[in-house]
Short mmCIF file of C-alpha atoms in Angstrom, two decimals:
data_model
loop_
_atom_site.label_atom_id
_atom_site.label_comp_id
_atom_site.label_asym_id
_atom_site.label_seq_id
_atom_site.Cartn_x
_atom_site.Cartn_y
_atom_site.Cartn_z
CA MET O 1 -131.72 -43.27 51.84
CA SER O 2 -134.59 -41.64 49.95
CA ASN O 3 -136.54 -43.42 47.19
CA ALA O 4 -134.77 -41.29 44.59
CA GLU O 5 -131.38 -42.22 46.00
CA ARG O 6 -132.37 -45.89 46.10
CA ASN O 7 -133.29 -45.74 42.41
CA GLU O 8 -130.00 -44.07 41.54
CA ALA O 9 -128.20 -46.78 43.48
CA GLU O 10 -129.54 -49.35 41.06
CA ARG O 11 -127.65 -47.62 38.28
CA LEU O 12 -124.56 -46.45 40.14
CA ARG O 13 -123.16 -48.36 43.07
CA VAL O 14 -120.77 -46.57 45.38
CA GLY O 15 -118.69 -48.59 47.82
CA ILE O 16 -116.37 -47.11 50.42
CA ALA O 17 -113.76 -49.01 52.43
CA ARG O 18 -111.04 -47.66 54.65
CA ARG O 19 -107.75 -49.47 54.18
CA PRO O 20 -105.36 -50.16 57.07
CA ASP O 21 -102.92 -47.62 55.64
CA GLY O 22 -105.57 -44.90 55.95
CA VAL O 23 -106.23 -44.65 52.23
CA LEU O 24 -109.90 -44.66 51.31
CA LEU O 25 -110.92 -47.09 48.57
CA VAL O 26 -113.97 -45.79 46.73
CA THR O 27 -115.56 -48.16 44.22
CA LEU O 28 -117.78 -46.77 41.48
CA ALA O 29 -119.68 -49.40 39.50
CA GLY O 30 -122.34 -48.93 36.85
CA TYR O 31 -122.57 -45.60 35.10
CA LEU O 32 -121.75 -42.06 36.08
CA ASP O 33 -123.93 -39.74 34.05
CA ALA O 34 -126.15 -36.67 34.54
CA GLY O 35 -128.66 -38.89 36.33
CA THR O 36 -126.31 -40.52 38.82
CA PHE O 37 -123.38 -38.17 39.39
CA ASP O 38 -124.82 -36.64 42.54
CA LEU O 39 -124.62 -39.96 44.36
CA ALA O 40 -120.86 -40.15 43.70
CA GLU O 41 -120.48 -36.45 44.42
CA LYS O 42 -122.09 -36.81 47.87
CA ALA O 43 -119.90 -39.79 48.76
CA LEU O 44 -116.66 -38.11 47.68
CA GLU O 45 -117.55 -34.79 49.30
CA LYS O 46 -118.41 -36.55 52.57
CA ALA O 47 -115.11 -38.43 52.53
CA LEU O 48 -113.15 -35.25 51.81
CA SER O 49 -114.99 -33.26 54.46
CA GLU O 50 -114.05 -36.00 56.95
CA GLY O 51 -110.42 -35.40 56.06
CA HIS O 52 -109.81 -38.37 53.73
CA CYS O 53 -107.60 -36.70 51.15
CA ARG O 54 -105.85 -39.88 49.95
CA MET O 55 -108.24 -41.92 47.89
CA ILE O 56 -108.19 -44.68 45.34
CA VAL O 57 -111.23 -44.66 43.07
CA ASN O 58 -111.76 -48.12 41.66
CA MET O 59 -113.27 -47.65 38.19
CA SER O 60 -112.88 -51.20 36.93
CA GLU O 61 -116.64 -51.74 36.92
CA LEU O 62 -117.62 -48.30 35.74
CA THR O 63 -119.02 -48.82 32.25
CA TYR O 64 -119.84 -45.24 31.32
CA ILE O 65 -118.86 -41.71 32.27
CA GLY O 66 -120.19 -38.43 30.92
CA SER O 67 -119.15 -34.84 31.55
CA ALA O 68 -121.17 -34.69 34.78
CA GLY O 69 -119.28 -37.68 36.15
CA ALA O 70 -115.92 -36.35 34.98
CA GLY O 71 -116.73 -33.07 36.73
CA VAL O 72 -117.27 -34.93 40.01
CA LEU O 73 -113.87 -36.63 39.73
CA LEU O 74 -112.17 -33.39 38.79
CA ALA O 75 -113.66 -31.55 41.78
CA ALA O 76 -112.60 -34.36 44.12
CA ILE O 77 -109.06 -34.42 42.72
CA ASN O 78 -108.69 -30.64 43.05
CA ARG O 79 -110.02 -30.67 46.61
CA ALA O 80 -107.85 -33.61 47.66
CA ARG O 81 -104.74 -31.93 46.24
CA ALA O 82 -105.63 -28.68 48.00
CA LEU O 83 -105.66 -30.70 51.23
CA GLY O 84 -102.26 -32.15 50.38
CA GLY O 85 -103.58 -35.49 49.20
CA GLU O 86 -104.27 -37.25 45.94
CA VAL O 87 -106.97 -39.23 44.19
CA VAL O 88 -105.72 -42.16 42.13
CA LEU O 89 -108.01 -43.63 39.48
CA LEU O 90 -107.73 -47.39 39.47
CA LYS O 91 -108.17 -49.43 36.29
CA PRO O 92 -110.68 -47.39 34.30
CA THR O 93 -112.43 -49.43 31.62
CA PRO O 94 -111.40 -48.63 28.01
CA ALA O 95 -114.63 -46.70 27.37
CA VAL O 96 -114.15 -44.56 30.48
CA ALA O 97 -110.42 -44.06 29.80
CA ASP O 98 -111.30 -42.88 26.28
CA VAL O 99 -113.64 -40.18 27.65
CA LEU O 100 -111.06 -39.02 30.21
CA ALA O 101 -108.46 -38.79 27.43
CA LEU O 102 -110.87 -36.90 25.18
CA ILE O 103 -111.24 -34.16 27.78
CA GLY O 104 -107.58 -34.06 28.70
CA MET O 105 -107.98 -35.59 32.14
CA ASN O 106 -105.45 -38.29 31.31
CA LYS O 107 -102.73 -35.63 31.60
CA PHE O 108 -104.07 -34.29 34.85
CA CYS O 109 -105.06 -37.41 36.78
CA LYS O 110 -103.01 -40.16 38.39
CA PHE O 111 -103.83 -43.65 37.18
CA ALA O 112 -102.90 -47.07 38.49
CA ASP O 113 -103.56 -50.62 37.37
CA THR O 114 -103.13 -52.11 40.84
CA ILE O 115 -103.55 -51.06 44.46
CA GLU O 116 -99.77 -51.46 44.87
CA GLN O 117 -99.15 -49.00 42.05
CA ALA O 118 -101.60 -46.57 43.63
CA ASN O 119 -99.79 -46.89 46.95
CA GLY O 120 -96.56 -46.07 45.14
CA ILE O 121 -98.10 -42.80 44.00
CA PHE O 122 -99.10 -41.95 47.59
CA ARG O 123 -95.61 -42.80 48.84
CA ALA O 124 -94.15 -40.43 46.24
CA ARG O 125 -96.49 -37.71 47.49
CA PRO O 126 -96.96 -38.13 51.24
CA SER O 127 -99.81 -36.07 52.74
CA MET C 1 -139.73 -45.18 23.06
CA ILE C 2 -138.82 -46.33 19.55
CA GLU C 3 -140.77 -45.73 16.40
CA PRO C 4 -140.39 -48.18 13.54
CA GLY C 5 -137.45 -47.53 11.24
CA GLU C 6 -137.51 -47.13 7.49
CA LYS C 7 -135.34 -48.29 4.65
CA GLY C 8 -134.96 -46.16 1.57
CA SER C 9 -134.98 -47.86 -1.79
CA MET C 10 -132.62 -45.70 -3.87
CA MET C 11 -129.78 -45.47 -1.39
CA SER C 12 -129.19 -47.17 1.88
CA VAL C 13 -130.99 -45.07 4.46
CA GLU C 14 -131.99 -46.35 7.83
CA ARG C 15 -133.85 -44.28 10.35
CA ARG C 16 -134.97 -44.61 13.91
CA LYS C 17 -136.81 -42.14 16.09
CA ILE C 18 -136.58 -42.13 19.86
CA VAL C 19 -138.72 -40.00 22.14
CA VAL C 20 -137.00 -39.20 25.43
CA PRO C 21 -139.00 -37.96 28.42
CA LEU C 22 -137.50 -34.88 30.06
CA ASN C 23 -135.86 -36.79 32.86
CA VAL C 24 -132.25 -37.84 33.33
CA ARG C 25 -133.45 -41.30 34.40
CA TYR C 26 -134.00 -42.11 30.73
CA LEU C 27 -130.44 -41.37 29.64
CA ALA C 28 -129.21 -44.95 30.09
CA LYS C 29 -132.08 -46.27 28.01
CA LEU C 30 -131.36 -43.67 25.33
CA ARG C 31 -127.69 -44.68 25.23
CA ASN C 32 -128.67 -48.32 24.81
CA GLU C 33 -131.05 -47.48 21.95
CA VAL C 34 -128.44 -45.36 20.18
CA ARG C 35 -125.78 -48.03 20.66
CA GLY C 36 -128.16 -50.67 19.31
CA PHE C 37 -128.74 -48.61 16.17
CA LEU C 38 -125.02 -47.97 15.64
CA ARG C 39 -124.19 -51.67 16.11
CA LEU C 40 -126.19 -52.40 12.98
CA HIS C 41 -123.52 -50.55 11.03
CA SER C 42 -120.35 -52.20 12.36
CA MET C 43 -118.76 -48.98 13.49
CA ARG C 44 -115.43 -49.05 15.28
CA TRP C 45 -116.03 -49.20 19.02
CA ARG C 46 -114.42 -45.81 19.62
CA ASP C 47 -116.60 -44.10 17.02
CA GLU C 48 -119.64 -45.87 18.40
CA SER C 49 -118.80 -44.88 22.00
CA ARG C 50 -118.18 -41.30 21.02
CA VAL C 51 -121.45 -40.92 19.12
CA VAL C 52 -123.27 -42.35 22.13
CA LEU C 53 -121.37 -39.93 24.37
CA ALA C 54 -122.17 -36.92 22.18
CA VAL C 55 -125.89 -37.75 22.09
CA ASP C 56 -125.92 -38.29 25.85
CA GLU C 57 -124.23 -34.93 26.43
CA ALA C 58 -126.58 -33.05 24.12
CA VAL C 59 -129.72 -34.62 25.59
CA SER C 60 -128.46 -34.24 29.19
CA ASN C 61 -127.92 -30.50 28.59
CA ILE C 62 -131.40 -30.12 27.15
CA ILE C 63 -133.02 -32.02 30.03
CA ILE C 64 -131.17 -30.00 32.67
CA HIS C 65 -131.97 -26.65 31.05
CA ASN C 66 -135.54 -27.35 29.98
CA ARG C 67 -136.53 -28.71 33.38
CA LYS C 68 -135.89 -25.22 34.75
CA THR C 69 -138.72 -23.93 32.54
CA ALA C 70 -142.42 -24.70 32.34
CA ASP C 71 -141.95 -26.66 29.13
CA LEU C 72 -141.53 -30.32 30.03
CA SER C 73 -142.11 -31.63 26.50
CA PRO C 74 -140.10 -34.71 25.56
CA ILE C 75 -137.06 -34.60 23.32
CA GLU C 76 -137.01 -36.25 19.93
CA VAL C 77 -133.85 -38.00 18.79
CA GLU C 78 -133.73 -39.12 15.19
CA LEU C 79 -130.97 -41.43 14.03
CA ARG C 80 -130.16 -41.81 10.36
CA HIS C 81 -127.54 -43.86 8.63
CA VAL C 82 -126.97 -42.70 5.08
CA ASP C 83 -124.19 -44.20 2.99
CA GLY C 84 -121.58 -44.49 5.72
CA THR C 85 -122.62 -41.40 7.65
CA VAL C 86 -124.52 -41.33 10.91
CA GLU C 87 -126.70 -38.29 11.47
CA VAL C 88 -128.31 -37.66 14.82
CA THR C 89 -130.92 -34.93 14.95
CA ILE C 90 -132.11 -33.79 18.36
CA ARG C 91 -135.23 -31.65 18.62
CA ASP C 92 -136.57 -29.90 21.70
CA THR C 93 -139.09 -27.16 22.30
CA GLY C 94 -137.18 -25.43 25.08
CA ARG C 95 -135.73 -21.95 25.01
CA LYS C 96 -133.73 -21.13 21.87
CA PHE C 97 -130.14 -22.18 22.40
CA ASN C 98 -127.52 -22.06 19.69
CA PRO C 99 -124.51 -24.06 20.86
CA ARG C 100 -122.59 -22.92 17.80
CA LYS C 101 -122.59 -19.30 19.00
CA ASN C 102 -119.10 -19.63 20.47
CA TRP C 103 -117.79 -22.50 18.42
CA PRO C 104 -115.66 -24.48 18.90
CA PRO C 105 -115.85 -24.43 22.69
CA LYS C 106 -112.49 -24.39 24.42
CA LEU C 107 -111.35 -26.79 27.08
CA THR C 108 -110.94 -24.67 30.19
CA ARG C 109 -109.05 -25.54 33.35
CA ASP C 110 -112.27 -25.82 35.33
CA ARG C 111 -113.83 -27.91 32.52
CA LYS C 112 -116.80 -25.55 32.06
CA HIS C 113 -119.09 -26.34 29.13
CA LEU C 114 -117.53 -29.77 29.00
CA GLY C 115 -120.57 -31.29 27.32
CA LEU C 116 -120.30 -28.91 24.36
CA TYR C 117 -116.58 -29.50 24.17
CA ILE C 118 -117.20 -33.25 24.01
CA ILE C 119 -119.76 -32.79 21.24
CA SER C 120 -117.35 -30.62 19.24
CA LYS C 121 -114.62 -33.25 19.56
CA THR C 122 -116.75 -36.27 18.76
CA ALA C 123 -118.88 -35.12 15.83
CA ASP C 124 -117.38 -34.41 12.41
CA GLU C 125 -119.96 -31.70 11.88
CA VAL C 126 -122.50 -29.96 14.09
CA ARG C 127 -125.47 -28.01 12.71
CA TYR C 128 -128.05 -25.97 14.54
CA ARG C 129 -131.25 -24.25 13.56
CA PHE C 130 -134.22 -22.82 15.37
CA VAL C 131 -137.09 -24.14 13.32
CA ALA C 132 -140.21 -22.07 12.69
CA GLU C 133 -139.47 -20.09 15.86
CA ARG C 134 -140.72 -23.17 17.68
CA TYR C 135 -138.03 -25.71 18.36
CA ASN C 136 -134.28 -26.26 18.52
CA GLU C 137 -132.81 -28.72 16.08
CA LEU C 138 -129.26 -29.89 16.64
CA THR C 139 -127.71 -32.28 14.14
CA LEU C 140 -124.54 -34.21 14.84
CA ILE C 141 -122.85 -35.84 11.88
CA LYS C 142 -120.31 -38.62 12.14
CA ARG C 143 -118.69 -40.28 9.17
CA THR C 144 -118.25 -43.90 10.05
CA ARG C 145 -115.32 -46.19 9.56
CA LYS C 146 -116.04 -49.88 9.40
CA ARG C 147 -114.52 -52.26 11.92
#
């Protein structure tokens, strides 16, 4: 990890865990703005290029999102769907949910409050 | 980063000036400063969040575009609260850019120009002028509702 990436990591933390059912759990914590989006973008692109097209993005500790961050999520969702998968956004904070609604992503994205709910979405759309 | 504020005597005017270096690393600090100013005026959380978002989007765009040029001058953000209205004026010396040229921006499927779309949806009024052929001045106006 470069110095620049280490600094970004202080402001956006990205965690990745593979669940036994094959779904990738990606945790974004901190803020996703024009200064940090590339860290999330790299992680999601890497996961997708490795064939993980079913993902849960845990947003429960994401305190802020701007258009750059929303663009990253949108690109990941489109790519996952093109691969026959889905990205489910887990428990976005009210501030983040408000931004996603403002730009119409609430109609386009799949949301869940729990992992079980997210799994239900994957079961309804098997890859 | 903050210059001292002022209070007008005839009507309630509060002002704060923030100088933002041309680097996206300062966006979080800017958001905190703007939020701190807005909190003085008991805005509803959604209005407060959206003003912060609009300022962040405007300044992010300026940083990204101006860093491609030789002009790395900082950006000036001036916050004013005048009788229930928040005015945010953003000044930069980068290339002339009138965001109101194709206004209001539309929400496209690929979410292009999302920052401008967000600004158009969050501010009650957006003004632009290129001042003295020297700098861009973008003013976002938000009429506040008390909590």
